């Protein structure tokens, strides 16, 4: 924030009868320094400079137990003409890839959104409390000049990401960081009285790989998990709606890799309007930070935004004690997250090793079955060949073969009286032999006469 480092934090004892603001707040020109105290407990939560006539209406502290910042501070400031500014220090979320989704976190899971969408969500929630609907009419820079130094803020997010993991000698660099800030103005339709709305917010976060968190062994598991996921999708083992969505996501990611380098990437490596690309083993820790919702009667929004909102966005500082408590809880949550991540990686390693062992056993059983089948087939083939050879050399097969040969040559076989074989043309119906051993063939029942003997046909 842009407030002086030595500016005092007001204590609960100087709070006014309103419960959150002082009646004798210090003056800085036309501005007054106020302390935001917890309405229920009286603890000083923050200090902020507001224009004269504005006061702190309500302040509260939430301990949510989220991963990045377990404490969230809410402050509401009210103006003299019915204006109201509602501040929230942060809302924390996590977005995860296909494999990393299995890792438990204490953070609400939510798909990453850009700052415009975050502002729209906050605007609709604020409008719903008024029974209205918000419509965007304009877009402006974030009201704090320091917040719009994008490169400086991205470097801060990167340092905070590295510090989050600098626990017990553990260190890493985020694979990507994102920082965005914007203010959007809205028209409220359906409100009881004509009302205008402005929402300002920051969106920041960092992405890291589960393989990077767990070391080289974790990288291997993450790579193996991605390979198994791809194999399951390509082979059809992962079917149904889940398989369809994962395949669509893979196709979209593959198609976007070539296009992403050609698009402007002024948002933490993510093209304008595009969703943050996550690998199967990636986690994106992100948050909506320093959000302001300004509600004002029609015609009062511009003045309230340029004075009260700009001052509040630039000067609001959290109580250092609360910041230290949040930092300590954050470090504990990071340590627990690291331990859960390592346990999950070890479990994935065991599951992957068990899958490999099962696959090897199944492969060995299949190879044994296949070899036995080949052996049985070889034995059956040898038996069939032996039987075929025996049948081929038998009389039945020989007679058939000889008959086939006689038919090709056009002869019939007859037997002489001495038992020898003689061939006669198939043109003859009968064969005869005389005493000299001469053989003739006749047809149509012709008999050669005395001295000729008919031969039997084989």
JSON list of C-alpha atoms in Angstrom, two decimals, residues 185-342:
[
{"chain": "A", "resi": 185, "resn": "UNK", "atom": "CA", "xyz": [-18.40, 0.27, -13.75]},
{"chain": "A", "resi": 186, "resn": "UNK", "atom": "CA", "xyz": [-21.91, -1.15, -13.82]},
{"chain": "A", "resi": 187, "resn": "UNK", "atom": "CA", "xyz": [-25.48, -0.01, -14.21]},
{"chain": "A", "resi": 188, "resn": "UNK", "atom": "CA", "xyz": [-27.89, -1.60, -11.73]},
{"chain": "A", "resi": 189, "resn": "UNK", "atom": "CA", "xyz": [-31.27, -2.50, -13.19]},
{"chain": "A", "resi": 190, "resn": "UNK", "atom": "CA", "xyz": [-34.14, -3.39, -10.91]},
{"chain": "A", "resi": 191, "resn": "UNK", "atom": "CA", "xyz": [-32.80, -1.50, -7.87]},
{"chain": "A", "resi": 192, "resn": "UNK", "atom": "CA", "xyz": [-35.38, 0.30, -5.69]},
{"chain": "A", "resi": 193, "resn": "UNK", "atom": "CA", "xyz": [-33.65, 3.64, -6.41]},
{"chain": "A", "resi": 194, "resn": "UNK", "atom": "CA", "xyz": [-31.34, 4.58, -9.32]},
{"chain": "A", "resi": 195, "resn": "UNK", "atom": "CA", "xyz": [-27.94, 3.23, -8.29]},
{"chain": "A", "resi": 196, "resn": "UNK", "atom": "CA", "xyz": [-24.50, 2.89, -9.84]},
{"chain": "A", "resi": 197, "resn": "UNK", "atom": "CA", "xyz": [-21.79, 0.37, -9.01]},
{"chain": "A", "resi": 198, "resn": "UNK", "atom": "CA", "xyz": [-18.02, 0.17, -9.47]},
{"chain": "A", "resi": 199, "resn": "UNK", "atom": "CA", "xyz": [-15.90, -2.89, -8.67]},
{"chain": "A", "resi": 200, "resn": "UNK", "atom": "CA", "xyz": [-12.10, -2.90, -8.47]},
{"chain": "A", "resi": 201, "resn": "UNK", "atom": "CA", "xyz": [-10.04, -6.02, -7.86]},
{"chain": "A", "resi": 202, "resn": "UNK", "atom": "CA", "xyz": [-6.66, -7.69, -8.31]},
{"chain": "A", "resi": 203, "resn": "UNK", "atom": "CA", "xyz": [-6.16, -11.27, -9.49]},
{"chain": "A", "resi": 204, "resn": "UNK", "atom": "CA", "xyz": [-2.80, -12.85, -8.79]},
{"chain": "A", "resi": 205, "resn": "UNK", "atom": "CA", "xyz": [-1.32, -16.30, -8.39]},
{"chain": "A", "resi": 206, "resn": "UNK", "atom": "CA", "xyz": [1.40, -18.72, -9.36]},
{"chain": "A", "resi": 207, "resn": "UNK", "atom": "CA", "xyz": [1.56, -22.11, -11.04]},
{"chain": "A", "resi": 208, "resn": "UNK", "atom": "CA", "xyz": [3.84, -24.99, -10.11]},
{"chain": "A", "resi": 209, "resn": "UNK", "atom": "CA", "xyz": [4.24, -28.59, -11.17]},
{"chain": "A", "resi": 210, "resn": "UNK", "atom": "CA", "xyz": [3.69, -31.49, -8.80]},
{"chain": "A", "resi": 211, "resn": "UNK", "atom": "CA", "xyz": [6.83, -33.03, -10.31]},
{"chain": "A", "resi": 212, "resn": "UNK", "atom": "CA", "xyz": [8.74, -29.88, -9.39]},
{"chain": "A", "resi": 213, "resn": "UNK", "atom": "CA", "xyz": [7.43, -29.99, -5.83]},
{"chain": "A", "resi": 214, "resn": "UNK", "atom": "CA", "xyz": [8.33, -33.63, -5.26]},
{"chain": "A", "resi": 215, "resn": "UNK", "atom": "CA", "xyz": [11.72, -33.64, -7.00]},
{"chain": "A", "resi": 216, "resn": "UNK", "atom": "CA", "xyz": [13.05, -35.73, -9.88]},
{"chain": "A", "resi": 217, "resn": "UNK", "atom": "CA", "xyz": [11.23, -38.86, -8.75]},
{"chain": "A", "resi": 218, "resn": "UNK", "atom": "CA", "xyz": [7.99, -36.91, -8.65]},
{"chain": "A", "resi": 219, "resn": "UNK", "atom": "CA", "xyz": [8.63, -35.67, -12.17]},
{"chain": "A", "resi": 220, "resn": "UNK", "atom": "CA", "xyz": [8.92, -39.25, -13.34]},
{"chain": "A", "resi": 221, "resn": "UNK", "atom": "CA", "xyz": [5.67, -40.16, -11.64]},
{"chain": "A", "resi": 222, "resn": "UNK", "atom": "CA", "xyz": [3.94, -37.11, -13.07]},
{"chain": "A", "resi": 223, "resn": "UNK", "atom": "CA", "xyz": [5.25, -37.95, -16.54]},
{"chain": "A", "resi": 224, "resn": "UNK", "atom": "CA", "xyz": [4.17, -41.56, -16.11]},
{"chain": "A", "resi": 225, "resn": "UNK", "atom": "CA", "xyz": [0.76, -40.42, -14.92]},
{"chain": "A", "resi": 226, "resn": "UNK", "atom": "CA", "xyz": [0.39, -38.16, -17.95]},
{"chain": "A", "resi": 227, "resn": "UNK", "atom": "CA", "xyz": [1.47, -41.01, -20.22]},
{"chain": "A", "resi": 228, "resn": "UNK", "atom": "CA", "xyz": [-1.02, -43.38, -18.59]},
{"chain": "A", "resi": 229, "resn": "UNK", "atom": "CA", "xyz": [-3.73, -40.75, -18.92]},
{"chain": "A", "resi": 230, "resn": "UNK", "atom": "CA", "xyz": [-2.94, -40.31, -22.61]},
{"chain": "A", "resi": 231, "resn": "UNK", "atom": "CA", "xyz": [-2.84, -44.06, -23.18]},
{"chain": "A", "resi": 232, "resn": "UNK", "atom": "CA", "xyz": [-6.16, -44.50, -21.43]},
{"chain": "A", "resi": 233, "resn": "UNK", "atom": "CA", "xyz": [-7.77, -41.82, -23.57]},
{"chain": "A", "resi": 234, "resn": "UNK", "atom": "CA", "xyz": [-6.31, -43.06, -26.86]},
{"chain": "A", "resi": 235, "resn": "UNK", "atom": "CA", "xyz": [-7.19, -46.70, -26.19]},
{"chain": "A", "resi": 236, "resn": "UNK", "atom": "CA", "xyz": [-10.73, -45.92, -25.12]},
{"chain": "A", "resi": 237, "resn": "UNK", "atom": "CA", "xyz": [-10.25, -47.30, -21.58]},
{"chain": "A", "resi": 238, "resn": "UNK", "atom": "CA", "xyz": [-11.35, -43.92, -20.20]},
{"chain": "A", "resi": 239, "resn": "UNK", "atom": "CA", "xyz": [-14.75, -43.52, -21.80]},
{"chain": "A", "resi": 240, "resn": "UNK", "atom": "CA", "xyz": [-18.05, -41.82, -21.15]},
{"chain": "A", "resi": 241, "resn": "UNK", "atom": "CA", "xyz": [-18.42, -38.14, -20.38]},
{"chain": "A", "resi": 242, "resn": "UNK", "atom": "CA", "xyz": [-15.11, -38.02, -18.47]},
{"chain": "A", "resi": 243, "resn": "UNK", "atom": "CA", "xyz": [-13.17, -39.45, -21.39]},
{"chain": "A", "resi": 244, "resn": "UNK", "atom": "CA", "xyz": [-14.90, -37.12, -23.82]},
{"chain": "A", "resi": 245, "resn": "UNK", "atom": "CA", "xyz": [-14.11, -34.03, -21.74]},
{"chain": "A", "resi": 246, "resn": "UNK", "atom": "CA", "xyz": [-10.50, -35.05, -21.16]},
{"chain": "A", "resi": 247, "resn": "UNK", "atom": "CA", "xyz": [-10.02, -35.72, -24.88]},
{"chain": "A", "resi": 248, "resn": "UNK", "atom": "CA", "xyz": [-11.57, -32.34, -25.71]},
{"chain": "A", "resi": 249, "resn": "UNK", "atom": "CA", "xyz": [-9.23, -30.70, -23.19]},
{"chain": "A", "resi": 250, "resn": "UNK", "atom": "CA", "xyz": [-6.19, -32.45, -24.65]},
{"chain": "A", "resi": 251, "resn": "UNK", "atom": "CA", "xyz": [-7.20, -31.43, -28.17]},
{"chain": "A", "resi": 252, "resn": "UNK", "atom": "CA", "xyz": [-7.79, -27.83, -27.09]},
{"chain": "A", "resi": 253, "resn": "UNK", "atom": "CA", "xyz": [-4.44, -27.71, -25.30]},
{"chain": "A", "resi": 254, "resn": "UNK", "atom": "CA", "xyz": [-2.62, -29.16, -28.32]},
{"chain": "A", "resi": 255, "resn": "UNK", "atom": "CA", "xyz": [-4.33, -26.70, -30.65]},
{"chain": "A", "resi": 256, "resn": "UNK", "atom": "CA", "xyz": [-3.57, -23.79, -28.34]},
{"chain": "A", "resi": 257, "resn": "UNK", "atom": "CA", "xyz": [0.16, -24.45, -28.04]},
{"chain": "A", "resi": 258, "resn": "UNK", "atom": "CA", "xyz": [0.90, -23.10, -31.49]},
{"chain": "A", "resi": 259, "resn": "UNK", "atom": "CA", "xyz": [-1.52, -20.18, -31.22]},
{"chain": "A", "resi": 260, "resn": "UNK", "atom": "CA", "xyz": [-0.48, -19.04, -27.75]},
{"chain": "A", "resi": 261, "resn": "UNK", "atom": "CA", "xyz": [2.94, -17.83, -28.90]},
{"chain": "A", "resi": 262, "resn": "UNK", "atom": "CA", "xyz": [1.34, -15.57, -31.51]},
{"chain": "A", "resi": 263, "resn": "UNK", "atom": "CA", "xyz": [-1.08, -13.88, -29.08]},
{"chain": "A", "resi": 264, "resn": "UNK", "atom": "CA", "xyz": [-0.23, -11.01, -26.69]},
{"chain": "A", "resi": 265, "resn": "UNK", "atom": "CA", "xyz": [0.56, -12.37, -23.23]},
{"chain": "A", "resi": 266, "resn": "UNK", "atom": "CA", "xyz": [0.28, -9.37, -20.94]},
{"chain": "A", "resi": 267, "resn": "UNK", "atom": "CA", "xyz": [-1.43, -11.43, -18.22]},
{"chain": "A", "resi": 268, "resn": "UNK", "atom": "CA", "xyz": [1.15, -13.64, -16.63]},
{"chain": "A", "resi": 269, "resn": "UNK", "atom": "CA", "xyz": [1.86, -15.69, -19.74]},
{"chain": "A", "resi": 270, "resn": "UNK", "atom": "CA", "xyz": [-1.84, -16.17, -20.51]},
{"chain": "A", "resi": 271, "resn": "UNK", "atom": "CA", "xyz": [-3.36, -14.65, -23.70]},
{"chain": "A", "resi": 272, "resn": "UNK", "atom": "CA", "xyz": [-6.06, -12.00, -23.24]},
{"chain": "A", "resi": 273, "resn": "UNK", "atom": "CA", "xyz": [-9.39, -13.61, -22.47]},
{"chain": "A", "resi": 274, "resn": "UNK", "atom": "CA", "xyz": [-8.01, -17.17, -22.53]},
{"chain": "A", "resi": 275, "resn": "UNK", "atom": "CA", "xyz": [-8.22, -19.57, -19.64]},
{"chain": "A", "resi": 276, "resn": "UNK", "atom": "CA", "xyz": [-5.00, -20.42, -17.80]},
{"chain": "A", "resi": 277, "resn": "UNK", "atom": "CA", "xyz": [-3.44, -23.51, -19.43]},
{"chain": "A", "resi": 278, "resn": "UNK", "atom": "CA", "xyz": [-2.62, -26.24, -16.91]},
{"chain": "A", "resi": 279, "resn": "UNK", "atom": "CA", "xyz": [-0.73, -29.45, -17.53]},
{"chain": "A", "resi": 280, "resn": "UNK", "atom": "CA", "xyz": [-1.98, -32.72, -16.11]},
{"chain": "A", "resi": 281, "resn": "UNK", "atom": "CA", "xyz": [0.31, -32.41, -13.04]},
{"chain": "A", "resi": 282, "resn": "UNK", "atom": "CA", "xyz": [0.08, -28.63, -12.47]},
{"chain": "A", "resi": 283, "resn": "UNK", "atom": "CA", "xyz": [-1.46, -26.66, -9.62]},
{"chain": "A", "resi": 284, "resn": "UNK", "atom": "CA", "xyz": [-2.43, -22.98, -9.84]},
{"chain": "A", "resi": 285, "resn": "UNK", "atom": "CA", "xyz": [-2.74, -21.21, -6.50]},
{"chain": "A", "resi": 286, "resn": "UNK", "atom": "CA", "xyz": [-4.58, -17.93, -7.13]},
{"chain": "A", "resi": 287, "resn": "UNK", "atom": "CA", "xyz": [-6.62, -15.33, -5.31]},
{"chain": "A", "resi": 288, "resn": "UNK", "atom": "CA", "xyz": [-8.84, -12.30, -5.75]},
{"chain": "A", "resi": 289, "resn": "UNK", "atom": "CA", "xyz": [-7.11, -9.65, -3.67]},
{"chain": "A", "resi": 290, "resn": "UNK", "atom": "CA", "xyz": [-7.93, -6.12, -2.47]},
{"chain": "A", "resi": 291, "resn": "UNK", "atom": "CA", "xyz": [-11.42, -6.02, -3.96]},
{"chain": "A", "resi": 292, "resn": "UNK", "atom": "CA", "xyz": [-13.62, -2.92, -3.58]},
{"chain": "A", "resi": 293, "resn": "UNK", "atom": "CA", "xyz": [-17.33, -2.61, -4.35]},
{"chain": "A", "resi": 294, "resn": "UNK", "atom": "CA", "xyz": [-18.49, 1.03, -4.51]},
{"chain": "A", "resi": 295, "resn": "UNK", "atom": "CA", "xyz": [-22.27, 1.59, -4.47]},
{"chain": "A", "resi": 296, "resn": "UNK", "atom": "CA", "xyz": [-23.49, 5.15, -4.99]},
{"chain": "A", "resi": 297, "resn": "UNK", "atom": "CA", "xyz": [-26.70, 6.97, -5.89]},
{"chain": "A", "resi": 298, "resn": "UNK", "atom": "CA", "xyz": [-27.00, 7.88, -9.54]},
{"chain": "A", "resi": 299, "resn": "UNK", "atom": "CA", "xyz": [-24.70, 10.79, -10.38]},
{"chain": "A", "resi": 300, "resn": "UNK", "atom": "CA", "xyz": [-22.45, 10.31, -7.32]},
{"chain": "A", "resi": 301, "resn": "UNK", "atom": "CA", "xyz": [-20.24, 7.47, -8.56]},
{"chain": "A", "resi": 302, "resn": "UNK", "atom": "CA", "xyz": [-17.58, 9.54, -10.35]},
{"chain": "A", "resi": 303, "resn": "UNK", "atom": "CA", "xyz": [-16.83, 11.78, -7.37]},
{"chain": "A", "resi": 304, "resn": "UNK", "atom": "CA", "xyz": [-16.83, 8.89, -4.89]},
{"chain": "A", "resi": 305, "resn": "UNK", "atom": "CA", "xyz": [-14.52, 6.83, -7.12]},
{"chain": "A", "resi": 306, "resn": "UNK", "atom": "CA", "xyz": [-12.02, 9.64, -7.66]},
{"chain": "A", "resi": 307, "resn": "UNK", "atom": "CA", "xyz": [-11.87, 10.60, -3.98]},
{"chain": "A", "resi": 308, "resn": "UNK", "atom": "CA", "xyz": [-12.90, 8.00, -1.42]},
{"chain": "A", "resi": 309, "resn": "UNK", "atom": "CA", "xyz": [-12.24, 4.86, -3.47]},
{"chain": "A", "resi": 310, "resn": "UNK", "atom": "CA", "xyz": [-8.88, 6.11, -4.75]},
{"chain": "A", "resi": 311, "resn": "UNK", "atom": "CA", "xyz": [-7.81, 7.08, -1.24]},
{"chain": "A", "resi": 312, "resn": "UNK", "atom": "CA", "xyz": [-9.01, 3.83, 0.32]},
{"chain": "A", "resi": 313, "resn": "UNK", "atom": "CA", "xyz": [-7.31, 1.68, -2.35]},
{"chain": "A", "resi": 314, "resn": "UNK", "atom": "CA", "xyz": [-4.02, 3.55, -1.95]},
{"chain": "A", "resi": 315, "resn": "UNK", "atom": "CA", "xyz": [-3.83, 3.91, 1.84]},
{"chain": "A", "resi": 316, "resn": "UNK", "atom": "CA", "xyz": [-5.55, 0.93, 3.46]},
{"chain": "A", "resi": 317, "resn": "UNK", "atom": "CA", "xyz": [-3.02, -1.00, 5.54]},
{"chain": "A", "resi": 318, "resn": "UNK", "atom": "CA", "xyz": [-3.68, -4.14, 7.55]},
{"chain": "A", "resi": 319, "resn": "UNK", "atom": "CA", "xyz": [-2.66, -4.37, 11.21]},
{"chain": "A", "resi": 320, "resn": "UNK", "atom": "CA", "xyz": [0.93, -5.77, 11.27]},
{"chain": "A", "resi": 321, "resn": "UNK", "atom": "CA", "xyz": [-0.08, -8.25, 13.99]},
{"chain": "A", "resi": 322, "resn": "UNK", "atom": "CA", "xyz": [-2.77, -9.66, 11.71]},
{"chain": "A", "resi": 323, "resn": "UNK", "atom": "CA", "xyz": [-0.30, -9.76, 8.82]},
{"chain": "A", "resi": 324, "resn": "UNK", "atom": "CA", "xyz": [2.18, -11.71, 10.97]},
{"chain": "A", "resi": 325, "resn": "UNK", "atom": "CA", "xyz": [-0.54, -14.13, 12.10]},
{"chain": "A", "resi": 326, "resn": "UNK", "atom": "CA", "xyz": [-1.61, -14.64, 8.50]},
{"chain": "A", "resi": 327, "resn": "UNK", "atom": "CA", "xyz": [2.01, -15.23, 7.44]},
{"chain": "A", "resi": 328, "resn": "UNK", "atom": "CA", "xyz": [2.58, -17.81, 10.19]},
{"chain": "A", "resi": 329, "resn": "UNK", "atom": "CA", "xyz": [-0.62, -19.65, 9.38]},
{"chain": "A", "resi": 330, "resn": "UNK", "atom": "CA", "xyz": [0.20, -19.48, 5.69]},
{"chain": "A", "resi": 331, "resn": "UNK", "atom": "CA", "xyz": [3.62, -21.06, 6.26]},
{"chain": "A", "resi": 332, "resn": "UNK", "atom": "CA", "xyz": [2.03, -23.84, 8.30]},
{"chain": "A", "resi": 333, "resn": "UNK", "atom": "CA", "xyz": [-0.52, -24.44, 5.57]},
{"chain": "A", "resi": 334, "resn": "UNK", "atom": "CA", "xyz": [2.23, -24.49, 2.92]},
{"chain": "A", "resi": 335, "resn": "UNK", "atom": "CA", "xyz": [4.15, -27.05, 4.96]},
{"chain": "A", "resi": 336, "resn": "UNK", "atom": "CA", "xyz": [1.05, -29.23, 5.32]},
{"chain": "A", "resi": 337, "resn": "UNK", "atom": "CA", "xyz": [0.33, -28.87, 1.61]},
{"chain": "A", "resi": 338, "resn": "UNK", "atom": "CA", "xyz": [3.88, -29.93, 0.79]},
{"chain": "A", "resi": 339, "resn": "UNK", "atom": "CA", "xyz": [3.58, -32.98, 3.05]},
{"chain": "A", "resi": 340, "resn": "UNK", "atom": "CA", "xyz": [0.23, -33.94, 1.51]},
{"chain": "A", "resi": 341, "resn": "UNK", "atom": "CA", "xyz": [1.71, -33.52, -1.94]},
{"chain": "A", "resi": 342, "resn": "UNK", "atom": "CA", "xyz": [4.69, -35.74, -1.15]}
]
